[in-house]
Short mmCIF file of C-alpha atoms in Angstrom, two decimals:
data_model
loop_
_atom_site.label_atom_id
_atom_site.label_comp_id
_atom_site.label_asym_id
_atom_site.label_seq_id
_atom_site.Cartn_x
_atom_site.Cartn_y
_atom_site.Cartn_z
CA MET A 2 100.29 81.99 116.51
CA LEU A 3 102.88 81.38 113.80
CA GLU A 4 106.28 80.13 114.99
CA VAL A 5 109.15 79.88 112.52
CA LYS A 6 112.47 78.45 113.71
CA LYS A 7 115.71 78.31 111.71
CA LEU A 8 113.98 78.31 108.33
CA SER A 9 116.36 77.88 105.39
CA CYS A 10 115.45 77.51 101.72
CA GLY A 11 116.74 78.22 98.23
CA TYR A 12 116.94 77.03 94.63
CA GLY A 13 118.73 74.06 93.05
CA GLY A 14 120.53 73.12 96.25
CA GLU A 15 121.81 76.66 96.85
CA GLN A 16 120.67 78.22 100.11
CA VAL A 17 119.30 81.77 99.70
CA VAL A 18 117.58 82.14 103.08
CA ASN A 19 119.47 81.00 106.18
CA ASP A 20 118.24 80.33 109.73
CA ILE A 21 115.33 82.78 109.85
CA SER A 22 113.31 82.67 113.07
CA PHE A 23 110.35 84.75 114.25
CA THR A 24 107.01 84.51 116.04
CA LEU A 25 103.85 86.20 114.82
CA SER A 26 100.73 86.71 116.94
CA PRO A 27 97.17 87.46 115.77
CA GLY A 28 96.80 91.09 114.73
CA GLN A 29 100.48 91.55 113.90
CA ARG A 30 101.79 92.82 110.57
CA LEU A 31 105.36 91.79 109.82
CA VAL A 32 107.19 93.51 106.96
CA VAL A 33 110.36 91.99 105.50
CA LEU A 34 112.85 94.63 104.38
CA GLY A 35 116.15 94.31 102.55
CA SER A 36 117.93 95.06 99.30
CA ASN A 37 117.30 93.23 96.03
CA GLY A 38 118.45 89.62 96.11
CA CYS A 39 118.61 89.33 99.91
CA GLY A 40 115.97 86.56 99.98
CA LYS A 41 112.69 88.31 100.82
CA THR A 42 110.52 86.63 98.17
CA THR A 43 112.36 83.35 98.68
CA LEU A 44 111.41 83.50 102.36
CA LEU A 45 107.72 83.92 101.47
CA ARG A 46 107.90 80.98 99.05
CA GLY A 47 109.50 78.86 101.74
CA LEU A 48 106.74 79.78 104.18
CA MET A 49 104.10 78.95 101.58
CA GLY A 50 105.69 75.57 100.86
CA ILE A 51 106.43 76.41 97.22
CA LEU A 52 110.14 75.78 97.88
CA PRO A 53 111.63 72.89 99.88
CA SER A 54 112.97 74.07 103.23
CA THR A 55 114.60 73.02 106.46
CA GLY A 56 113.66 74.21 109.92
CA THR A 57 110.22 74.24 111.53
CA MET A 58 107.05 76.21 110.81
CA GLU A 59 104.09 75.77 113.14
CA PHE A 60 100.73 77.48 113.18
CA ASP A 61 98.73 77.08 116.41
CA GLY A 62 100.90 74.08 117.21
CA ARG A 63 100.40 72.35 113.83
CA ASP A 64 103.25 71.65 111.44
CA LEU A 65 102.62 73.67 108.26
CA LYS A 66 104.66 71.20 106.21
CA ALA A 67 102.38 68.34 107.28
CA MET A 68 99.17 70.11 106.20
CA THR A 69 97.31 69.02 103.09
CA VAL A 70 96.97 71.49 100.23
CA ARG A 71 93.39 72.26 101.24
CA GLU A 72 94.31 72.72 104.91
CA LYS A 73 97.11 75.07 103.96
CA GLY A 74 94.71 76.96 101.64
CA ARG A 75 92.45 77.58 104.61
CA THR A 76 95.41 78.77 106.68
CA MET A 77 97.52 80.84 104.27
CA ALA A 78 97.03 82.88 101.10
CA MET A 79 99.55 84.74 98.98
CA LEU A 80 98.94 88.03 97.20
CA THR A 81 101.67 88.86 94.70
CA GLN A 82 102.46 91.81 92.46
CA MET A 83 100.21 92.13 89.45
CA ASN A 84 101.28 89.95 86.53
CA SER A 85 99.87 89.44 83.05
CA VAL A 86 96.49 87.68 82.92
CA SER A 87 96.35 84.35 81.11
CA PHE A 88 92.65 83.50 81.34
CA SER A 89 89.67 85.70 80.57
CA TYR A 90 87.51 84.93 83.63
CA THR A 91 84.91 87.42 84.82
CA VAL A 92 85.56 89.39 87.99
CA MET A 93 83.03 87.28 89.94
CA GLU A 94 84.52 83.99 88.67
CA THR A 95 88.01 85.11 89.64
CA VAL A 96 86.95 86.04 93.17
CA LEU A 97 85.06 82.75 93.62
CA LEU A 98 88.29 80.85 92.93
CA GLY A 99 89.27 81.82 96.46
CA ARG A 100 86.50 79.61 97.86
CA TYR A 101 87.74 76.32 96.43
CA ALA A 102 89.84 75.50 99.51
CA HIS A 103 86.54 75.37 101.44
CA LEU A 104 84.54 73.25 98.95
CA GLU A 105 84.36 69.53 99.64
CA GLY A 106 84.88 68.57 96.03
CA GLY A 107 87.68 71.09 95.45
CA LEU A 108 87.98 72.36 91.87
CA PHE A 109 85.26 69.95 90.76
CA SER A 110 82.65 71.53 93.06
CA THR A 111 80.38 74.45 92.31
CA PRO A 112 80.34 77.41 94.70
CA GLY A 113 77.06 77.67 96.59
CA ALA A 114 74.86 80.57 97.64
CA GLU A 115 76.97 81.33 100.74
CA ASP A 116 80.16 81.42 98.65
CA ARG A 117 78.53 83.85 96.24
CA ARG A 118 77.29 85.99 99.13
CA MET A 119 80.84 86.25 100.48
CA ALA A 120 82.19 87.16 97.05
CA GLU A 121 79.50 89.82 96.64
CA GLU A 122 80.34 91.27 100.07
CA GLN A 123 84.03 91.65 99.22
CA LEU A 124 83.38 93.07 95.77
CA LYS A 125 81.12 95.73 97.28
CA ARG A 126 83.63 96.45 100.02
CA LEU A 127 86.37 97.07 97.46
CA GLY A 128 84.17 99.06 95.08
CA LEU A 129 84.06 96.40 92.37
CA TRP A 130 80.43 95.27 92.39
CA GLN A 131 79.57 97.18 89.21
CA GLU A 132 82.44 95.40 87.43
CA ARG A 133 81.42 91.84 88.49
CA ASP A 134 80.52 90.67 84.99
CA LYS A 135 83.51 92.24 83.25
CA ARG A 136 86.38 90.11 81.94
CA ILE A 137 89.49 90.66 84.03
CA THR A 138 91.40 91.35 80.81
CA GLU A 139 89.31 94.54 80.50
CA LEU A 140 90.32 95.94 83.89
CA SER A 141 92.91 98.55 84.78
CA GLY A 142 95.92 97.50 86.85
CA GLY A 143 94.45 98.97 90.03
CA GLN A 144 91.11 97.23 89.49
CA LEU A 145 92.80 93.88 88.78
CA GLN A 146 94.85 94.08 91.98
CA ARG A 147 91.70 94.80 93.96
CA VAL A 148 90.04 91.77 92.36
CA LEU A 149 92.97 89.61 93.48
CA LEU A 150 92.71 91.14 96.97
CA ALA A 151 88.98 90.29 97.07
CA ARG A 152 89.84 86.71 96.03
CA THR A 153 92.40 86.56 98.86
CA PHE A 154 89.88 87.83 101.45
CA VAL A 155 87.20 85.39 100.25
CA GLN A 156 89.64 82.53 100.80
CA GLU A 157 89.39 83.32 104.55
CA PRO A 158 93.01 82.53 105.44
CA ARG A 159 94.46 83.21 108.86
CA ILE A 160 97.72 84.49 107.36
CA ILE A 161 98.22 86.56 104.20
CA LEU A 162 101.64 86.64 102.55
CA LEU A 163 102.22 89.77 100.45
CA ASP A 164 104.90 89.74 97.78
CA GLU A 165 105.26 93.37 96.60
CA PRO A 166 101.50 93.66 96.04
CA ALA A 167 101.69 97.42 95.42
CA ASN A 168 104.13 97.25 92.50
CA HIS A 169 102.78 98.83 89.30
CA LEU A 170 99.99 100.59 91.24
CA ASP A 171 99.66 104.36 91.32
CA LEU A 172 99.80 106.19 94.66
CA LYS A 173 96.06 106.18 95.30
CA TYR A 174 95.73 102.43 94.83
CA GLN A 175 98.85 101.74 96.93
CA VAL A 176 97.39 103.61 99.88
CA GLU A 177 93.97 101.96 99.45
CA LEU A 178 95.56 98.51 99.26
CA VAL A 179 97.50 99.02 102.49
CA GLU A 180 94.46 100.42 104.31
CA GLU A 181 92.31 97.45 103.30
CA LEU A 182 94.99 95.03 104.49
CA LYS A 183 95.28 96.86 107.81
CA LYS A 184 91.51 96.61 108.28
CA TRP A 185 91.66 92.90 107.48
CA THR A 186 94.39 92.17 110.05
CA SER A 187 92.43 94.06 112.73
CA GLU A 188 89.89 91.22 112.77
CA PRO A 189 90.49 88.49 115.42
CA GLY A 190 92.96 85.72 114.60
CA ARG A 191 94.46 87.31 111.46
CA MET A 192 98.04 88.27 110.65
CA ALA A 193 100.10 89.32 107.62
CA ILE A 194 103.67 89.07 106.36
CA GLY A 195 104.62 91.47 103.58
CA VAL A 196 107.46 92.44 101.29
CA PHE A 197 107.44 96.07 100.10
CA HIS A 198 110.16 97.97 98.24
CA ASP A 199 108.77 101.38 99.17
CA LEU A 200 110.04 102.11 102.70
CA ASP A 201 107.33 104.68 103.43
CA LEU A 202 104.61 102.25 102.39
CA ALA A 203 106.27 99.39 104.28
CA LEU A 204 106.56 101.31 107.55
CA SER A 205 103.01 102.65 107.26
CA PHE A 206 101.84 99.01 107.19
CA ALA A 207 104.26 97.35 109.62
CA ASP A 208 104.17 97.06 113.37
CA THR A 209 107.04 94.55 113.26
CA VAL A 210 110.04 94.52 110.91
CA LEU A 211 112.38 91.73 109.82
CA LEU A 212 115.44 93.28 108.18
CA MET A 213 117.42 90.89 105.99
CA ASP A 214 120.92 91.10 104.57
CA ARG A 215 122.37 88.37 102.34
CA GLY A 216 119.76 85.84 103.37
CA ARG A 217 120.06 86.37 107.12
CA SER A 218 118.12 88.32 109.71
CA VAL A 219 119.99 91.38 111.01
CA TYR A 220 117.06 92.95 112.89
CA LEU A 221 113.74 91.71 114.23
CA GLY A 222 111.61 94.07 116.29
CA SER A 223 109.25 97.03 116.25
CA ALA A 224 109.24 99.41 113.31
CA ASP A 225 110.00 102.27 115.73
CA GLY A 226 113.20 100.55 116.85
CA LEU A 227 114.85 100.44 113.43
CA ASP A 228 118.40 101.81 113.48
CA PRO A 229 118.96 104.33 110.62
CA GLU A 230 122.65 103.37 110.38
CA MET A 231 121.77 99.70 110.02
CA LEU A 232 119.23 100.53 107.29
CA SER A 233 121.89 102.54 105.47
CA ARG A 234 124.37 99.65 105.63
CA VAL A 235 121.82 97.13 104.36
CA PHE A 236 120.59 99.30 101.46
CA GLY A 237 123.99 100.80 100.66
CA ILE A 238 122.65 104.35 100.75
CA ASP A 239 122.17 107.09 103.32
CA VAL A 240 118.53 106.21 104.04
CA PRO A 241 117.76 109.04 106.52
CA GLY A 242 119.44 111.55 104.20
CA TYR A 243 117.40 110.32 101.25
CA MET A 244 114.12 110.43 103.21
CA ASN A 245 114.84 113.93 104.54
CA ALA A 246 115.77 115.18 101.07
CA SER A 247 112.48 113.77 99.77
CA ARG A 248 110.61 115.55 102.52
CA ARG A 249 112.29 118.84 101.66
CA ARG A 250 111.33 118.43 98.00
CA TRP A 251 107.68 118.04 98.97
CA GLU A 252 107.99 121.06 101.24
CA LYS A 253 109.16 123.16 98.30
CA LEU A 254 106.16 122.06 96.23
CA ARG A 255 103.78 123.85 98.58
CA LYS A 256 102.14 126.99 97.13
CA SER A 257 104.29 129.24 99.31
CA PRO A 258 107.27 128.39 101.51
CA TYR A 259 105.55 130.34 104.28
CA GLU A 260 102.23 128.49 104.17
CA ALA A 261 103.83 125.62 106.08
CA TYR A 262 104.29 126.76 109.68
CA PRO A 263 103.80 130.49 108.99
CA PHE A 264 104.80 131.30 112.58
CA LEU A 265 108.40 130.46 111.62
CA GLY A 266 108.48 133.72 109.65
CA ASP A 267 111.31 133.81 107.11
CA ALA A 268 113.13 130.83 108.61
CA SER A 269 115.11 128.63 106.20
CA ASP A 270 113.77 125.45 104.61
CA ASP A 271 116.22 123.43 106.72
CA LEU A 272 114.82 124.92 109.93
CA ARG A 273 111.26 124.19 108.77
CA CYS A 274 112.17 120.58 107.99
CA ASP A 275 113.95 120.19 111.34
CA PHE A 276 110.93 121.64 113.12
CA GLU A 277 108.53 119.25 111.38
CA LEU A 278 110.66 116.19 112.11
CA MET A 279 111.32 117.11 115.74
CA THR A 280 107.75 118.06 116.65
CA ASP A 281 106.46 114.91 114.93
CA ARG A 282 108.86 112.80 116.99
CA MET A 283 107.99 114.59 120.23
CA ALA A 284 104.25 114.40 119.55
CA SER A 285 104.43 110.63 119.12
CA GLU A 286 106.37 110.30 122.38
CA VAL A 287 104.04 112.60 124.34
CA GLY A 288 100.96 110.81 122.97
CA LEU A 289 102.28 107.42 124.08
CA LEU A 290 103.67 108.53 127.44
CA ARG A 291 100.56 110.41 128.57
CA ALA A 292 98.74 107.09 128.89
CA LYS A 293 101.61 105.47 130.82
CA VAL A 294 102.45 108.13 133.42
CA PRO A 295 100.69 107.42 136.76
CA ASP A 296 101.70 110.63 138.58
CA GLU A 297 99.25 113.54 138.29
CA GLY A 298 102.02 116.16 138.38
CA LEU A 299 103.78 114.52 135.45
CA LYS A 300 100.49 114.18 133.58
CA LYS A 301 99.82 117.89 134.02
CA GLU A 302 103.31 118.75 132.80
CA LEU A 303 102.85 116.55 129.72
CA LEU A 304 99.49 118.19 129.00
CA TRP A 305 101.07 121.66 129.02
CA ILE A 306 103.77 120.43 126.67
CA CYS A 307 101.10 118.80 124.54
CA GLU A 308 99.13 122.06 124.26
CA LEU A 309 102.13 124.09 123.16
CA ILE A 310 103.34 121.57 120.57
CA TYR A 311 99.79 121.31 119.21
CA HIS A 312 99.56 125.08 118.78
CA MET A 313 102.89 125.13 116.93
CA ASN A 314 101.88 122.25 114.66
CA PRO A 315 98.11 121.46 114.74
CA SER A 316 98.50 118.57 112.27
CA LEU A 317 99.95 116.54 115.15
CA ARG A 318 96.65 116.27 117.02
CA THR A 319 96.32 112.52 116.36
CA GLN A 320 99.81 111.68 117.63
CA LEU A 321 99.34 113.88 120.70
CA LYS A 322 95.93 112.27 121.37
CA VAL A 323 94.36 115.70 122.02
CA THR A 324 90.68 115.52 123.02
CA GLU A 325 88.06 118.15 122.12
CA GLU A 326 88.04 119.38 125.72
CA GLU A 327 91.83 119.72 125.72
CA LYS A 328 91.67 121.49 122.35
CA ASP A 329 89.34 124.15 123.81
CA ARG A 330 91.66 124.61 126.78
CA LEU A 331 94.59 124.89 124.39
CA PHE A 332 93.17 127.85 122.49
CA ALA A 333 92.26 129.65 125.74
CA ALA A 334 95.83 129.15 127.00
CA VAL A 335 97.33 130.44 123.75
CA GLU A 336 95.15 133.56 123.91
CA ARG A 337 96.41 134.24 127.45
CA LEU A 338 99.95 133.81 126.17
CA ARG A 339 99.40 136.43 123.47
CA VAL A 340 98.09 138.94 126.01
CA GLN A 341 100.92 138.27 128.46
CA CYS A 342 103.57 138.70 125.78
CA GLY A 343 102.26 142.18 124.94
CA ASP A 344 105.10 144.58 124.16
CA ARG A 345 107.70 142.56 126.10
CA CYS A 346 109.25 140.78 123.11
CA ARG A 347 109.52 143.37 120.32
CA ARG A 348 113.07 142.23 119.57
CA PHE A 349 111.82 139.20 117.62
CA VAL A 350 111.90 138.98 113.84
CA THR A 351 108.12 139.00 113.25
CA PRO A 352 104.98 139.06 115.43
CA GLN A 353 104.57 135.34 114.71
CA GLY A 354 108.23 134.80 115.49
CA CYS A 355 107.68 136.62 118.79
CA GLU A 356 104.86 134.28 119.75
CA THR A 357 106.72 131.16 118.65
CA GLY A 358 109.96 132.26 120.23
CA CYS A 359 108.20 132.74 123.56
CA MET A 360 106.59 129.32 123.27
CA ALA A 361 109.93 127.77 122.36
CA HIS A 362 111.39 129.27 125.54
CA ILE A 363 108.41 128.09 127.58
CA LEU A 364 108.76 124.57 126.21
CA ARG A 365 112.41 124.66 127.16
CA VAL A 366 111.43 125.68 130.71
CA ARG A 367 108.74 123.01 130.81
CA GLY A 368 111.31 120.41 129.68
CA LYS A 369 113.65 121.46 132.49
CA GLU A 370 110.75 121.27 134.97
CA LEU A 371 109.95 117.78 133.69
CA VAL A 372 113.56 116.74 134.27
CA ARG A 373 113.36 118.12 137.82
CA LEU A 374 110.15 116.19 138.54
CA LEU A 375 111.62 112.98 137.15
CA TYR A 376 114.74 113.25 139.29
CA ARG A 377 112.54 113.83 142.32
CA HIS A 378 110.65 110.63 141.51
CA ILE A 379 113.90 108.71 141.19
CA GLN A 380 115.11 110.03 144.56
CA GLN A 381 111.83 108.87 146.11
CA GLY A 382 112.52 105.37 144.84
CA HIS A 383 110.02 105.36 141.97
CA SER A 384 110.84 103.91 138.56
CA VAL A 385 110.84 106.28 135.59
CA GLU A 386 110.15 105.42 131.96
CA PRO A 387 113.53 105.99 130.18
CA ARG A 388 111.74 107.43 127.14
CA LEU A 389 110.18 110.08 129.39
CA MET A 390 113.62 111.25 130.52
CA ASP A 391 114.79 111.30 126.89
CA LEU A 392 111.75 113.42 125.96
CA ALA A 393 112.43 115.90 128.79
CA ASN A 394 116.05 116.37 127.71
CA LEU A 395 115.00 116.68 124.07
CA LEU A 396 112.47 119.38 124.94
CA SER A 397 114.86 121.51 126.96
CA GLY A 398 117.60 121.16 124.31
CA TYR A 399 115.72 121.47 121.02
CA PHE A 400 113.46 124.38 121.91
CA PHE A 401 116.41 126.37 123.27
CA TYR A 402 118.01 125.85 119.85
CA LEU A 403 114.78 126.85 118.06
CA ALA A 404 114.42 130.02 120.13
CA LEU A 405 117.98 131.03 119.29
CA ARG A 406 117.41 130.36 115.58
CA LEU A 407 114.33 132.61 115.72
CA ASN A 408 116.35 135.37 117.43
CA ALA A 409 114.11 134.88 120.45
CA ASP A 410 116.52 136.46 122.94
CA ALA A 411 114.08 137.36 125.70
CA GLY A 412 115.68 137.63 129.11
CA VAL A 413 115.39 135.00 131.84
CA ASP A 414 113.05 137.23 133.90
CA GLU A 415 110.68 137.61 130.96
CA ILE A 416 110.63 133.86 130.34
CA ASP A 417 109.97 133.11 134.00
CA PHE A 418 107.16 135.69 134.00
CA ILE A 419 105.46 134.11 130.98
CA SER A 420 105.96 130.57 132.31
CA ARG A 421 104.54 131.33 135.74
CA ASN A 422 101.49 133.08 134.33
CA TYR A 423 100.95 130.41 131.69
#
């Protein structure tokens, strides 16, 4: 475990980072977010011991400041953004440099057979074995960054510090880099602290976030708990607005505006974007809560909700944690729904809109039923997960709104008929 308490550091006597504290357990991935100049890289340099600092830093009860250079090299490694290459080593020689913290003679020792085996393993893992004899000056930027990642892995640290390692990499290599780092931290006893400028990339990597503003911590907690308003204040821009606008731009790049969620008929781009965001949020909540709910009645209610959301947006299967058996049941249930709708809902905009409008109404009813069940549990003295109550209210509210937007004005009797038979 890494414990950092009231760490402060800076340059030339000027403090840039002030009183930063956090604890990191094996398997955790902490991402440091903040605007330019807030002290993110300075914090990493303070942790690494490159800059003088005050405060305490302990790893498994040992003072990091008291470690020798070799001990620290076996504990921590730092992967930075790609810079210009000064020496024309081969790929294999560069990767083997990561083993010197483990050699008794340090830089004056020669790596042995085991060191070379480890280097070979990492080069093959990262798709670089065919390049092992090339000079690193001959490599592309993406290849060079993977070589430096292999060197970092071969060093066998317990903690990796990442200082904007994805800068200057194209999209493919950014994603591959993050995936490799996530695999690495999944091994026992490993953890990572990273600085990323790309918020999407950062949040895809992080399970814990440290948000900094002017050298101080303003948020430390789960990535899911980040407050959009706080992010906007720190970055000086409407962050949710920017991210939603970006999402809409990608939506418009699809071959046809109706290929995404065709059941929404001729609904506007805004409605499509709202639908994607809301169902994604609900799917994540349902997927998490299904494992936590002990009551069979609530589990059944969540499964019905899960089936309907999955039919409306099948790409959410992972978040919903839908099994193959549940998937088969889902399609059988949807087929029954189609038959039961029959000619009852001809007032809808399109046949697909009819089906979706009915399901929107059913989800609203299911949300209200979930609220009723939860209140019954509370009256019986049972505790209720607050997020479950939030989900129930969200269901009953949002899908009523969606049904109205789709002109799904079926009467109450029709909705009750469909719900009962479903």
